[in-house]
Structure formats: structure tokens, C-alpha cells
Amino acid sequence: MASEPITSPLVDLLRQYKLLQEEFEFEKETFYQQTQRAGIPKRIQQGVCWYPVSAYKSYYNSLNQLVVEIKRDENDDTDHNFEYGRPVCFFRFDGTGNLRYFSFAATISYVHENTMLVVLPHSNSLLDIQGTTDLGVQLYFDGTSYKTMFSALTEVMEAKNNRLARLREVILGNEMMEQRKLQPIHLMWLNHSQEQAVNRVLATKEVAAVHGPPGTGKTTTLVEAVYETLRRENQVMVCAQSNTAVDWIAEKLLDRGVNVLRIGNPTRVNDKMLSFTYERKFESHPAYPTLRAARASIRELSERLKRLKGAKRESARRMLHDLRDQAIKLEIKIDAQLFGEARVIACTLVGSANKQLNGKMFSTLFIDEAAQALEAACWIAISKAYRVILAGDHCQLPPTIKCYEAAKGGLDRTLLQKIIQRKPETVSMLETQYRMHEDIMYFPSQQFYKGRLQASPEVRHRNILEYDTPIEWFDTALCEFSEDCVNETYGRINKPEAELLVKQLQEYIEKIGIERVLDERIDFGLISPYRVQVQYIRQIIKRNRFFIPLRKLITIHTVDGFQGQERDVILISLVRANSEGNIGFLNDLRRMNVAITRARMKLIILGDATTLTSHPFYKALYEYIREKGKIIKIQPETPDTFPS
């Protein structure tokens, strides 16, 4: 891979700053449109609102935050964008039917299905929402994450004669990488490319990158690199863009017996994942009951103080001061012990700015899923490290950017991409994949990875049915299925294609045998690039009694929702069907790479070939399937008789 010309790092960073400002302004305006001008039903559909909701139990957590449980009054499987760390606001309808917002913002601490835990700013806010009927909650635009990223970019630009300045010049400039002279280690449980990647990570003094195409064991390699690093260093930090990605690698490290301290809240809902959070470890510390009692006394005494006068008030004030002093000392003691015992500190990139990490530096920073992280977010964590290891695949999904102009200007170019293109000598590509049948793998390997991917022998020819065709395209061009535009947010829907997809799913399950599917836990993924198509497919599946015993084996999601996942069988509805050959954001081929590479043994694509093959990529895919798989041209249904 030829390296790209390098401009001044400061010019590069300043451009990132300006593009980030464009994205910030665009997202703020878009959010205003969604939440202020749209009605409640539309906000619910857009995933930014729950209504109606009720407030239930409340308590003070180990961080002395007031938390309240919020539940949707109706079970609703509509996709939503509520997640840990995001700010929310509450509203109600007054007697005249007008929407009234409460004058405080809160923060999501935990969310699962129809329940969320919310951190409130003060006790008065709890009284407000607990005493309210007709209550709703919606996302609130808070620029804190953006402010953190702006601050990180400024810090990097202003850095002089320190480690951060050195990393800036090495990553973005012409400075040469420094290497340690280490004897390569042999890890017999890794393949050759994985072992090379681990050795390169150990040898670098500053920056290394692990390029992990689908199914190549990127997480396995990264965990091994962390484990071997910890043989040489006392403590490292592991970050990723999303909470889910952080939790995934943290769980793998826990399985290796590594003491992990998770800053933030895991998204995986099991005790194992919750038990290594800072909050849960804080609560289980032997000194915590004393601290909790001191905090309760502080709250009680603060309330009494308002009613006391004279000498009693002064005495209570002194007692309050002593209690607060005691609480602070206990907090410092517990905090120091937790961080002192932890070998890995795990958090999101933005979460690395958490006050619990103030003043802390790490010998090595590992950034997983770096291809999905904005450059500015990476610099937040890099500012706390002496060397940085990035892992990901820039040929899969890019960062989520809402402003087209900002993306076009280069905001979607990640730090990982820049390192791969500018400093190829630091990059290790994993070349053996353990997921896909060889016929499924071959096309994306040629298109995205210069033909370097190889299928491991144990997956090369595996299939579900004897003499089955691993990859098929159901061509709907003759049926004249048409796409419909729902709205700008949700994009396109093709109902006949969705119905055909579900029909093919049922037929394939019947072909395998439902008993065998249940016994062997054969799983299925139904993918569409468009959210509204996904929701329609879910409705069809939900209404069909055939799928009742199979629901736990069927996952239906957008391409973005399937990133990092895999299934035995994948069915993809491409939706687009028009006479102009317009394919919208299917033009982003990285999405199609993700969709195709989720399948282990069987890949079924449904789409209008006439529309899609106007693009050279889809034409090449169609021809490849014609050669290696099967093209099935769906005939239009014709009635047996026609009215006279």
C-alpha cells in the first residue's frame, strides 16, 4: 500500500476541529428538529422518546448519585437511541394539552428493554417526576462529548516538548517510529499473522496498528497483546468507541484472569459484567458501609441544619464538616485501592475523560474498533498514554457522521486509516479467517483486502445441508417490486421484498428441519440497510406463528446493528428497486462488506438486479454469484384466472 503525502500535523488537526464544529452544529439543529418540532408519535418512532412512562424506586448509588427507575408503561419493541451516559429530559402534558418540560436534565445510568435507570441532579427533581402522571422522557442535546473532543484537539495542537507532542508528530507527521529490540516470542495457539501482530505491538515504542478483517480473530489477538504487555507493564488502558465493544474485550480479558476495572456502565446484562464496574467494586469494598452511613448522615444533617438556629446550628455545622472530611478520606482510600489493584482500566474513548481518571497516565493504550471512532475521540485517550495500539478494520463501518459536508470534508477519515496509509510499516494485517465458508469469503477478500484473506481449513467447506449452495441471489427484477420512501430519517421500504425474504427464510428452515434447527441452535440473521425495512420484517416475523419457537434464533437488524456479529445463515434485503438505478447509501460499499461477512455457512441476498447492477460493485457481486453460487430469478405471481 502506497503511503499518502503528509501535510503539517497542526494543519491536519485544525481541519479536524473545523469539521467537528460543522458536525456539532448540524447534529444540534437536527436534534432540535426531531425533538421540538415533531409530534410525540414521531419522536417515539425516531427512537428519541418514551411515552408514557412511570417513575418507580429511587436510591443513592455508590457514587452518591440519586438514581430513579423509569419504565415504559407499554411494552414496546421499537428501536430507540437511549444508552448509558446520554442526557435526557422529562416532560408532561398540562391541563390544556400543551407539552411542558421540567427544568432539569438527567443522565442515563443503565437501559435494558423497557427499563432505564436515570441519575437525577437533586432530590427536588425526584419529587417532580414521581408526583406526575402523563410523564414522558426524551433525549436531550448535550454538547459535553463535543466539548471534550474540542478540548482534546486543542490540547494536542498546543502540546510542546512532551510525550503528546511526540505522538502527534509520529502519527500525523514525518517523525520516524521507534522500535524496541526484542526477541520475538512464539505463541503456538495463534496463527502466523496473529503472532506477528502481537510481536509488533510489543516491539513498538510509540504506535502500532492491527488490521483485523471479519472473522480473523482481532479480539483474540488484541487480548493476547494486552496479556503479553501486562507481563512487562503494571497497568494499561483499553478503550473503544462504544460501550458494547469495551464490554466485549473486557469480558475476554476477565476470562484470562486479568483484573479489569470498568469505568462506565457495561451494556451486557449479567452479573459477571456488572461485577467489574467501578461502581460495583466500590460498593463491595470493606470500607463502603462506613462511607454509606457517613453519606446518609450528611444528607440527614444537611436537612436538619436548615431548621436549626444559634449554638445548635453551629454545632451541627461542625459535625457536618467532620462527616464530609471523613467521607472524602474514605472515598480517596477506596479509589486508590481499586486503581492500585487493577491491571486493566477499561472505558469508552469519551469516558476516558471521566473525573475518576483525572491525572492518571498509562504506559500503553489499546483502542479497539478504532475504525468506528472519530479521530478527536481517540486523542482524548491518547493524551493519557505513552504509546498507543489501534485495532480495527477501515474496510467495515466508518464512524457515524450525520453532516454530509463534514463527512465529505474528511471527518470520516479515522486515525486508524491515516496510520495504515501513512505508516504502513506499523501495520499488521490478520490474514486467516475462522468464520466464513470459502465461497462467501472470496468476493469481499478480492474487493476489500487485495485477496489476502484465507479461510481456515475447519471453515473452508462447512455447510448446513449436503450439496448446498453457500451463496444465492434472489433477483426480483421481473416482479417489478418497488421501493417506497417513508421519510428522510428512515429512508426506504420494499414491502414485497420483505415478505419474500421471510418466505425464503421459512422455506430454508423447513428444508433443514425445524427440529434440527432447534437441537443444533442454528441461528439466522436478517439484515437490511434501512431501518424501516427492518421494522417491517420484524412485524411479519412476529405475526407468523411458524417462527414462535425460533424467535431466539432469529436476529433482525440494520447493517450497523450487525457490526461485530455473525450467524450461521444471513439473509439480506437490499430494498432499492427503481428505474433510475439509484441505490442511495448502498454506495457506501463498507456497509455491504459488513453485511456479506456476517454469514458463516449460508448467504442469501434479495434485490432487484437491474437497479443494483448499475453500480460496478454490485454487478461484480452478481457475476461472482452467477459463477460460484446460484442466481434465482423470481417470477411474478400470476392469477389462475382473469376476470372477463
XYZ file of C-alpha atoms in Angstrom:
644
model
C 0.000 0.000 0.000
C 1.464 3.314 -1.048
C 1.721 5.862 1.696
C -0.077 9.174 1.247
C 1.607 12.578 1.318
C 1.699 14.111 4.783
C 0.719 17.690 5.485
C 1.519 19.550 8.681
C 0.030 17.771 11.735
C -1.233 21.115 13.041
C -2.987 21.855 9.733
C -4.497 18.361 9.847
C -5.758 18.820 13.406
C -7.141 22.286 12.721
C -9.102 20.847 9.786
C -10.484 18.145 12.089
C -11.512 20.822 14.589
C -13.436 22.812 11.950
C -15.134 19.699 10.546
C -16.111 18.637 14.063
C -17.680 22.072 14.569
C -19.755 21.531 11.403
C -20.919 18.150 12.699
C -21.740 19.639 16.115
C -23.884 22.420 14.652
C -25.625 20.034 12.261
C -26.409 17.471 14.972
C -27.695 20.181 17.308
C -30.059 21.531 14.618
C -31.183 18.030 13.577
C -31.880 17.122 17.179
C -33.923 20.287 17.612
C -35.972 19.362 14.539
C -36.596 15.849 15.872
C -37.477 16.735 19.427
C -39.057 20.168 19.280
C -40.950 20.257 16.024
C -42.028 16.625 15.666
C -45.054 15.199 17.484
C -44.706 12.577 20.233
C -45.606 9.562 17.989
C -42.904 10.578 15.504
C -40.338 11.093 18.280
C -41.108 7.596 19.572
C -40.697 6.203 16.046
C -37.392 8.059 15.670
C -36.142 6.429 18.864
C -35.617 9.646 20.846
C -38.640 9.462 23.165
C -40.509 7.120 25.538
C -44.118 7.977 26.335
C -45.904 7.267 28.602
C -43.501 6.284 31.395
C -43.653 5.939 35.178
C -41.055 6.601 37.866
C -40.528 3.769 40.371
C -37.941 3.079 43.098
C -35.140 5.531 43.801
C -31.871 5.255 45.732
C -28.401 6.719 46.140
C -25.728 4.677 44.343
C -22.125 4.111 45.429
C -21.053 7.338 43.734
C -23.593 9.200 45.893
C -25.808 9.904 42.888
C -29.598 9.954 43.141
C -30.928 7.266 40.774
C -34.536 6.577 39.765
C -36.016 3.680 37.798
C -38.076 4.657 34.742
C -40.291 2.169 32.894
C -42.338 2.360 29.723
C -45.981 1.838 30.591
C -46.468 -0.196 27.423
C -44.178 -2.963 26.183
C -42.695 -1.580 23.004
C -40.017 -3.165 20.806
C -39.491 -0.004 18.721
C -35.777 0.680 18.303
C -34.510 3.547 20.409
C -31.303 5.531 20.900
C -31.284 5.586 24.704
C -27.953 4.345 26.073
C -25.621 4.772 29.019
C -24.227 8.266 29.505
C -26.703 10.097 27.275
C -28.589 13.080 28.752
C -32.396 13.097 28.951
C -35.141 15.482 29.939
C -38.670 14.840 31.217
C -41.975 16.300 30.074
C -45.681 16.132 30.793
C -48.898 17.406 29.294
C -50.684 20.116 31.243
C -54.443 20.546 31.606
C -54.689 22.309 28.238
C -52.864 19.524 26.394
C -49.643 21.502 25.938
C -46.223 19.920 26.355
C -44.338 21.156 29.425
C -40.677 20.335 30.090
C -39.192 20.028 33.558
C -36.355 22.459 34.273
C -33.607 19.875 34.804
C -31.597 17.404 32.742
C -30.673 13.873 33.863
C -28.228 11.191 32.695
C -28.900 7.572 31.737
C -27.078 5.148 34.021
C -28.458 1.914 32.589
C -31.014 0.841 29.984
C -32.430 -2.560 29.048
C -35.590 -3.301 27.073
C -38.345 -1.144 28.627
C -36.475 -0.048 31.764
C -33.846 2.616 32.347
C -32.034 3.967 35.394
C -31.557 7.719 35.380
C -29.233 9.842 37.523
C -31.046 12.944 38.758
C -29.353 16.244 39.650
C -31.126 16.755 43.012
C -33.899 15.442 45.267
C -36.428 18.087 44.126
C -36.314 16.628 40.605
C -37.335 13.249 42.029
C -40.401 14.804 43.666
C -41.293 16.433 40.340
C -41.387 13.239 38.301
C -42.726 10.852 40.965
C -45.731 13.049 41.535
C -46.570 13.365 37.834
C -48.969 11.426 35.656
C -48.781 11.553 31.867
C -44.990 11.551 32.078
C -42.576 11.220 29.154
C -38.786 11.166 28.711
C -36.704 12.081 25.673
C -33.090 12.509 24.727
C -31.640 15.907 25.459
C -28.953 17.504 23.379
C -25.884 17.978 25.474
C -22.663 19.049 23.903
C -20.451 17.595 26.662
C -18.949 14.900 24.394
C -18.221 17.505 21.741
C -16.684 19.870 24.300
C -14.438 17.025 25.454
C -13.348 16.308 21.875
C -12.724 20.014 21.126
C -10.659 20.241 24.290
C -8.645 17.135 23.314
C -7.858 18.532 19.846
C -6.787 21.844 21.377
C -4.527 20.039 23.864
C -2.871 18.047 21.062
C -2.339 21.163 18.925
C -0.835 23.096 21.836
C 1.411 20.257 23.071
C 5.145 21.148 23.090
C 8.224 19.182 24.117
C 6.255 16.374 25.766
C 5.060 12.857 25.015
C 1.774 14.014 23.453
C 3.642 16.301 21.042
C 5.888 13.366 20.096
C 2.899 11.080 19.431
C 1.273 13.833 17.340
C 4.359 14.161 15.124
C 4.792 10.398 14.803
C 1.141 9.654 13.967
C 0.351 12.649 11.771
C 3.775 13.901 10.734
C 7.084 12.717 9.313
C 8.725 11.579 12.549
C 10.049 8.022 12.346
C 8.682 5.341 14.636
C 10.985 3.990 17.293
C 11.204 0.255 17.955
C 12.402 -1.825 20.885
C 14.918 -4.567 20.183
C 13.030 -7.587 21.500
C 13.393 -11.254 20.813
C 10.158 -12.334 19.079
C 8.000 -14.610 21.213
C 6.294 -17.731 19.898
C 2.609 -18.244 20.741
C 1.611 -21.641 19.395
C -2.134 -21.018 19.903
C -2.055 -18.103 17.453
C -1.632 -18.291 13.695
C 1.356 -16.705 11.950
C -0.233 -13.290 11.196
C -1.700 -13.051 14.721
C 1.656 -13.867 16.268
C 3.368 -11.252 14.078
C 0.825 -8.659 15.193
C 1.444 -9.374 18.900
C 5.220 -9.135 18.411
C 4.877 -5.840 16.559
C 2.732 -4.452 19.390
C 5.354 -5.469 21.956
C 8.214 -4.022 19.883
C 6.821 -0.559 19.192
C 7.778 2.329 21.439
C 5.003 4.574 20.134
C 2.349 3.388 17.678
C 1.214 0.122 16.113
C -1.944 -0.920 14.279
C -3.689 -4.268 13.957
C -5.866 -4.540 10.839
C -8.440 -7.242 11.533
C -10.779 -8.172 8.641
C -14.004 -10.075 9.502
C -13.569 -13.340 11.358
C -9.776 -13.108 11.641
C -9.658 -13.134 15.436
C -8.922 -9.455 16.001
C -10.240 -9.538 19.565
C -8.313 -12.745 20.313
C -5.125 -11.112 19.028
C -5.726 -7.903 20.933
C -6.427 -9.773 24.184
C -3.191 -11.697 23.713
C -1.314 -8.441 23.037
C -2.758 -6.922 26.231
C -1.876 -10.064 28.209
C 1.723 -10.108 26.955
C 2.068 -6.362 27.555
C 0.988 -6.879 31.176
C 3.916 -9.274 31.611
C 6.115 -6.214 31.034
C 3.969 -3.345 32.367
C 1.925 -2.900 35.529
C -1.241 -1.341 34.115
C -2.753 -0.456 30.717
C -5.884 1.254 29.449
C -8.267 -0.388 26.964
C -10.784 1.783 25.115
C -13.303 1.558 22.274
C -15.857 3.845 20.706
C -18.892 2.025 22.086
C -19.787 0.536 25.453
C -20.582 -2.795 23.772
C -17.097 -3.050 22.249
C -15.460 -2.161 25.588
C -17.535 -4.800 27.371
C -16.673 -7.447 24.786
C -12.902 -7.135 25.128
C -13.151 -6.627 28.899
C -15.057 -9.907 29.219
C -12.375 -11.714 27.212
C -9.666 -10.284 29.497
C -11.623 -11.377 32.557
C -11.721 -14.895 31.117
C -7.903 -14.779 31.048
C -7.848 -13.947 34.745
C -6.922 -10.269 34.299
C -8.142 -7.824 36.966
C -10.269 -5.329 34.992
C -11.725 -2.104 36.344
C -14.541 -0.861 34.119
C -15.142 2.889 34.173
C -18.690 3.471 32.989
C -21.557 1.037 32.771
C -21.434 -2.232 30.823
C -24.212 -2.840 28.330
C -24.211 -6.605 28.768
C -26.744 -7.549 31.377
C -25.150 -10.211 33.524
C -23.581 -10.198 36.961
C -20.166 -11.058 35.596
C -20.064 -7.871 33.553
C -21.525 -5.692 36.266
C -19.185 -7.021 38.941
C -16.071 -5.427 37.472
C -17.516 -1.902 37.183
C -16.019 0.810 39.319
C -19.397 1.332 40.969
C -19.961 -2.323 41.906
C -16.363 -2.785 43.154
C -16.714 0.425 45.162
C -19.854 -0.971 46.814
C -18.173 -4.267 47.699
C -15.158 -2.605 49.383
C -14.990 -3.297 53.159
C -14.918 0.447 53.927
C -18.047 1.195 51.897
C -20.667 0.547 54.655
C -18.910 3.174 56.806
C -18.871 5.588 53.873
C -22.541 4.936 53.079
C -23.502 5.618 56.709
C -21.469 8.844 56.670
C -23.194 9.987 53.458
C -26.646 9.222 54.885
C -25.763 11.212 57.997
C -24.558 14.108 55.812
C -27.855 14.190 53.909
C -29.904 13.981 57.114
C -27.834 16.622 58.918
C -27.962 18.958 55.878
C -31.753 18.853 56.033
C -31.806 19.436 59.836
C -29.364 22.328 59.528
C -31.979 24.340 57.632
C -34.242 24.290 60.710
C -31.618 24.900 63.430
C -30.527 28.229 64.931
C -27.810 29.616 67.193
C -25.419 27.289 69.015
C -27.212 24.139 67.790
C -26.773 25.265 64.197
C -23.059 25.933 64.736
C -22.561 22.552 66.440
C -24.361 20.791 63.585
C -22.250 22.692 61.035
C -19.011 21.455 62.719
C -20.356 17.911 62.799
C -21.273 18.184 59.116
C -17.741 19.383 58.285
C -16.217 16.410 60.154
C -18.542 13.948 58.430
C -17.688 15.347 54.997
C -13.986 15.174 55.797
C -14.394 11.548 56.872
C -16.348 10.704 53.692
C -13.718 12.301 51.415
C -10.885 10.364 53.105
C -12.805 7.091 52.730
C -13.561 7.826 49.052
C -9.858 8.524 48.367
C -8.847 5.335 50.186
C -11.293 3.113 48.273
C -10.467 4.758 44.932
C -6.702 4.337 45.426
C -7.122 0.667 46.319
C -9.351 -0.091 43.304
C -6.981 1.548 40.835
C -3.931 0.077 42.596
C -5.230 -3.488 42.202
C -6.492 -3.169 38.597
C -4.242 -4.308 35.739
C -6.573 -3.013 33.001
C -8.668 0.161 33.073
C -11.487 -0.209 30.516
C -13.725 2.607 29.254
C -15.048 4.287 26.125
C -12.879 6.880 24.412
C -15.053 9.761 25.614
C -15.304 8.007 29.002
C -11.518 8.318 29.383
C -12.214 11.957 30.296
C -14.099 10.730 33.390
C -13.108 12.572 36.556
C -12.105 9.216 38.102
C -9.209 9.163 35.591
C -8.052 12.751 36.187
C -4.277 12.946 36.481
C -3.741 9.275 35.616
C -1.284 8.188 32.893
C -0.858 4.777 31.293
C 2.163 3.132 29.744
C 0.077 1.673 26.894
C -3.341 2.473 25.452
C -5.225 -0.094 23.357
C -8.044 1.237 21.147
C -10.364 -1.457 19.787
C -12.827 -0.832 16.913
C -10.691 2.193 16.020
C -12.209 2.300 12.522
C -15.510 3.445 14.044
C -14.023 6.158 16.231
C -13.694 9.832 15.372
C -10.101 11.000 15.423
C -10.916 13.629 18.061
C -12.327 10.934 20.385
C -9.102 8.912 20.045
C -6.995 11.901 21.111
C -8.924 12.134 24.416
C -7.493 8.776 25.450
C -4.120 9.172 23.699
C -3.406 12.223 25.881
C -3.233 9.801 28.851
C -0.773 7.324 27.287
C 2.901 6.931 26.394
C 2.225 4.612 23.474
C -0.910 3.628 21.547
C -2.098 0.463 19.787
C -5.079 0.744 17.422
C -7.101 -2.227 16.178
C -9.970 -2.355 13.719
C -10.942 -2.647 10.073
C -11.308 0.517 7.992
C -12.998 -1.567 5.274
C -16.038 -2.021 7.533
C -18.371 0.576 9.043
C -16.963 4.074 9.482
C -17.809 6.473 12.356
C -21.410 7.663 12.448
C -21.430 11.170 10.967
C -24.689 12.998 10.345
C -23.411 16.018 8.426
C -22.726 15.058 4.809
C -20.442 18.059 4.216
C -18.339 17.220 7.284
C -18.000 13.579 6.205
C -17.112 14.625 2.663
C -14.551 17.069 4.071
C -12.734 14.223 5.812
C -14.292 13.877 9.274
C -14.989 10.211 8.492
C -11.265 9.565 7.951
C -10.140 7.904 11.136
C -6.809 7.871 12.888
C -6.533 4.173 12.013
C -6.914 4.963 8.301
C -4.272 7.654 8.497
C -1.809 5.317 10.206
C -2.477 2.483 7.721
C -1.971 4.811 4.757
C 0.854 6.960 6.088
C 2.809 4.495 8.221
C 2.219 1.047 6.650
C 5.343 -0.313 8.362
C 3.487 -0.162 11.701
C 0.507 -2.212 10.481
C -0.096 -5.942 10.952
C -2.930 -7.436 8.921
C -4.575 -10.634 10.130
C -4.998 -12.940 7.138
C -6.683 -16.161 8.283
C -10.417 -16.033 8.917
C -12.354 -18.553 11.007
C -15.939 -17.568 10.205
C -16.983 -17.927 6.583
C -17.267 -20.648 4.008
C -14.597 -20.037 1.375
C -17.164 -19.108 -1.302
C -18.671 -16.411 0.947
C -15.231 -15.068 1.857
C -13.662 -14.932 -1.612
C -15.536 -11.926 -3.048
C -15.004 -9.488 -0.125
C -11.397 -10.690 0.091
C -10.799 -9.648 -3.522
C -12.768 -6.411 -3.268
C -11.535 -5.087 0.079
C -8.426 -6.989 1.169
C -6.425 -7.449 -2.061
C -7.107 -11.178 -1.999
C -5.053 -11.691 1.163
C -7.784 -13.386 3.234
C -7.572 -17.155 3.583
C -10.192 -19.470 5.024
C -9.084 -21.688 7.882
C -9.390 -25.398 6.952
C -12.093 -26.041 9.575
C -14.495 -23.490 7.998
C -13.431 -23.629 4.353
C -16.132 -26.026 3.158
C -18.530 -26.295 6.092
C -22.242 -26.090 5.364
C -25.612 -26.884 6.886
C -27.052 -29.082 4.127
C -25.170 -31.520 1.937
C -24.613 -30.192 -1.588
C -25.997 -26.788 -0.536
C -25.004 -23.615 -2.359
C -23.318 -21.263 0.129
C -24.299 -18.031 -1.640
C -27.516 -17.183 -3.547
C -29.118 -14.089 -5.056
C -32.897 -13.933 -5.395
C -33.350 -11.485 -8.272
C -36.701 -9.652 -8.017
C -36.314 -7.580 -11.215
C -39.060 -9.478 -13.077
C -41.535 -8.945 -10.215
C -41.348 -5.167 -10.502
C -41.195 -4.739 -6.740
C -40.953 -1.052 -5.939
C -39.302 0.797 -3.105
C -41.167 3.494 -1.190
C -39.699 6.488 0.605
C -41.029 6.718 4.160
C -39.190 9.823 5.344
C -35.720 11.304 5.348
C -34.806 9.684 8.658
C -35.903 6.151 7.920
C -35.267 6.047 4.205
C -36.709 3.275 2.073
C -39.005 0.299 2.370
C -39.804 -2.515 -0.063
C -42.679 -4.494 1.418
C -42.940 -7.250 -1.247
C -39.200 -7.888 -0.904
C -39.509 -8.087 2.897
C -42.338 -10.613 2.540
C -40.276 -12.644 0.063
C -37.316 -12.636 2.469
C -39.450 -14.055 5.292
C -40.902 -16.645 2.892
C -37.396 -17.769 1.857
C -36.350 -17.933 5.500
C -39.283 -20.206 6.331
C -38.636 -22.427 3.319
C -34.963 -22.796 4.197
C -35.778 -23.668 7.832
C -38.302 -26.268 6.618
C -35.636 -27.654 4.288
C -33.218 -28.058 7.221
C -35.974 -29.302 9.524
C -37.258 -27.267 12.449
C -36.262 -29.989 14.948
C -32.660 -29.914 13.760
C -32.600 -26.091 13.846
C -33.747 -26.154 17.476
C -31.467 -29.037 18.527
C -28.306 -27.613 16.931
C -29.186 -23.971 17.670
C -28.692 -22.955 14.041
C -29.082 -19.182 14.035
C -30.250 -16.699 11.416
C -29.588 -13.025 10.767
C -31.961 -10.866 8.724
C -30.282 -7.674 7.556
C -31.360 -4.580 5.683
C -29.567 -1.254 5.290
C -32.820 0.579 6.055
C -34.318 0.840 9.496
C -37.946 0.936 8.375
C -37.436 -2.248 6.306
C -36.017 -3.911 9.426
C -39.059 -2.884 11.460
C -41.435 -4.215 8.785
C -39.599 -7.574 8.676
C -39.876 -7.777 12.471
C -43.630 -7.241 12.228
C -44.015 -10.044 9.651
C -41.964 -12.455 11.777
C -43.945 -11.510 14.892
C -47.288 -12.209 13.171
C -46.211 -15.588 11.755
C -46.874 -18.462 14.190
C -44.267 -20.622 12.413
C -41.466 -18.563 13.965
C -42.712 -18.600 17.596
C -40.350 -21.410 18.773
C -37.497 -19.956 16.663
C -37.529 -16.320 17.797
C -34.430 -16.600 19.980
C -32.516 -17.930 16.975
C -33.502 -15.072 14.641
C -31.902 -11.616 14.815
C -33.272 -8.795 12.673
C -31.260 -5.602 12.433
C -29.691 -2.954 10.254
C -26.178 -3.423 8.892
C -24.882 -1.091 11.595
C -26.605 -3.191 14.264
C -24.845 -6.333 12.997
C -21.303 -4.946 13.171
C -19.130 -7.430 15.082
C -21.742 -10.218 14.963
C -22.044 -13.438 12.962
C -24.762 -16.021 12.213
C -24.945 -19.414 10.525
C -27.338 -18.070 7.898
C -27.648 -14.463 6.732
C -30.445 -13.070 4.553
C -30.017 -9.535 3.181
C -32.815 -7.356 1.802
C -31.244 -4.612 -0.333
C -34.601 -2.766 -0.806
C -33.643 -0.495 -3.710
C -35.739 -1.008 -6.846
C -36.183 1.861 -9.290
C -35.809 2.624 -12.982
C -33.093 5.257 -12.396
C -30.571 2.873 -10.829
C -30.405 4.968 -7.631
C -29.028 2.949 -4.706
C -28.639 5.687 -2.057
C -26.240 4.876 0.741
C -25.691 1.374 -0.636
C -22.988 3.333 -2.429
C -21.017 3.058 0.819
C -19.548 -0.346 -0.006
C -18.210 -0.801 3.507
C -21.793 -1.480 4.604
C -22.118 -4.255 2.078
C -18.806 -5.694 3.224
C -20.176 -5.902 6.772
C -23.473 -7.442 5.623
C -21.876 -10.150 3.462
C -19.258 -11.144 6.007
C -21.702 -11.875 8.842
C -22.542 -15.299 7.351
C -20.818 -18.495 8.444
C -22.342 -21.094 6.102
C -25.132 -19.591 4.010
C -25.657 -16.161 2.452
C -28.919 -15.226 0.716
C -29.252 -11.837 -0.986
C -32.568 -10.427 -2.181
C -32.605 -7.467 -4.523
C -33.550 -6.006 -7.882
C -30.511 -6.842 -10.016
C -31.489 -4.350 -12.748
C -31.322 -1.475 -10.236
C -28.318 -2.679 -8.269
C -26.020 -3.813 -11.066
C -25.912 -0.276 -12.454
C -23.141 0.046 -9.835
C -19.911 -1.817 -10.762
C -19.517 -3.373 -7.282
C -22.967 -4.998 -7.302
C -22.501 -6.028 -10.922
C -19.271 -7.794 -9.933
C -21.027 -9.410 -6.948
C -23.899 -10.582 -9.177
C -21.486 -12.105 -11.692
C -19.498 -13.760 -8.911
C -22.654 -15.390 -7.507
C -23.665 -16.475 -11.011
C -20.282 -18.238 -11.298
C -19.818 -19.630 -7.778
C -23.330 -19.734 -6.368
C -26.851 -19.517 -7.703
C -28.982 -16.746 -9.230
C -32.701 -17.357 -8.717
C -34.923 -15.127 -10.830
C -38.216 -14.658 -9.013
C -41.175 -14.797 -11.353
C -44.169 -12.517 -10.822
C -47.171 -14.275 -9.373
C -49.967 -14.651 -11.929
C -53.587 -15.444 -11.097
C -55.046 -18.701 -12.397
C -57.975 -16.930 -13.919
C -58.598 -13.417 -15.077
C -61.863 -11.506 -14.773
C -63.729 -11.097 -18.027
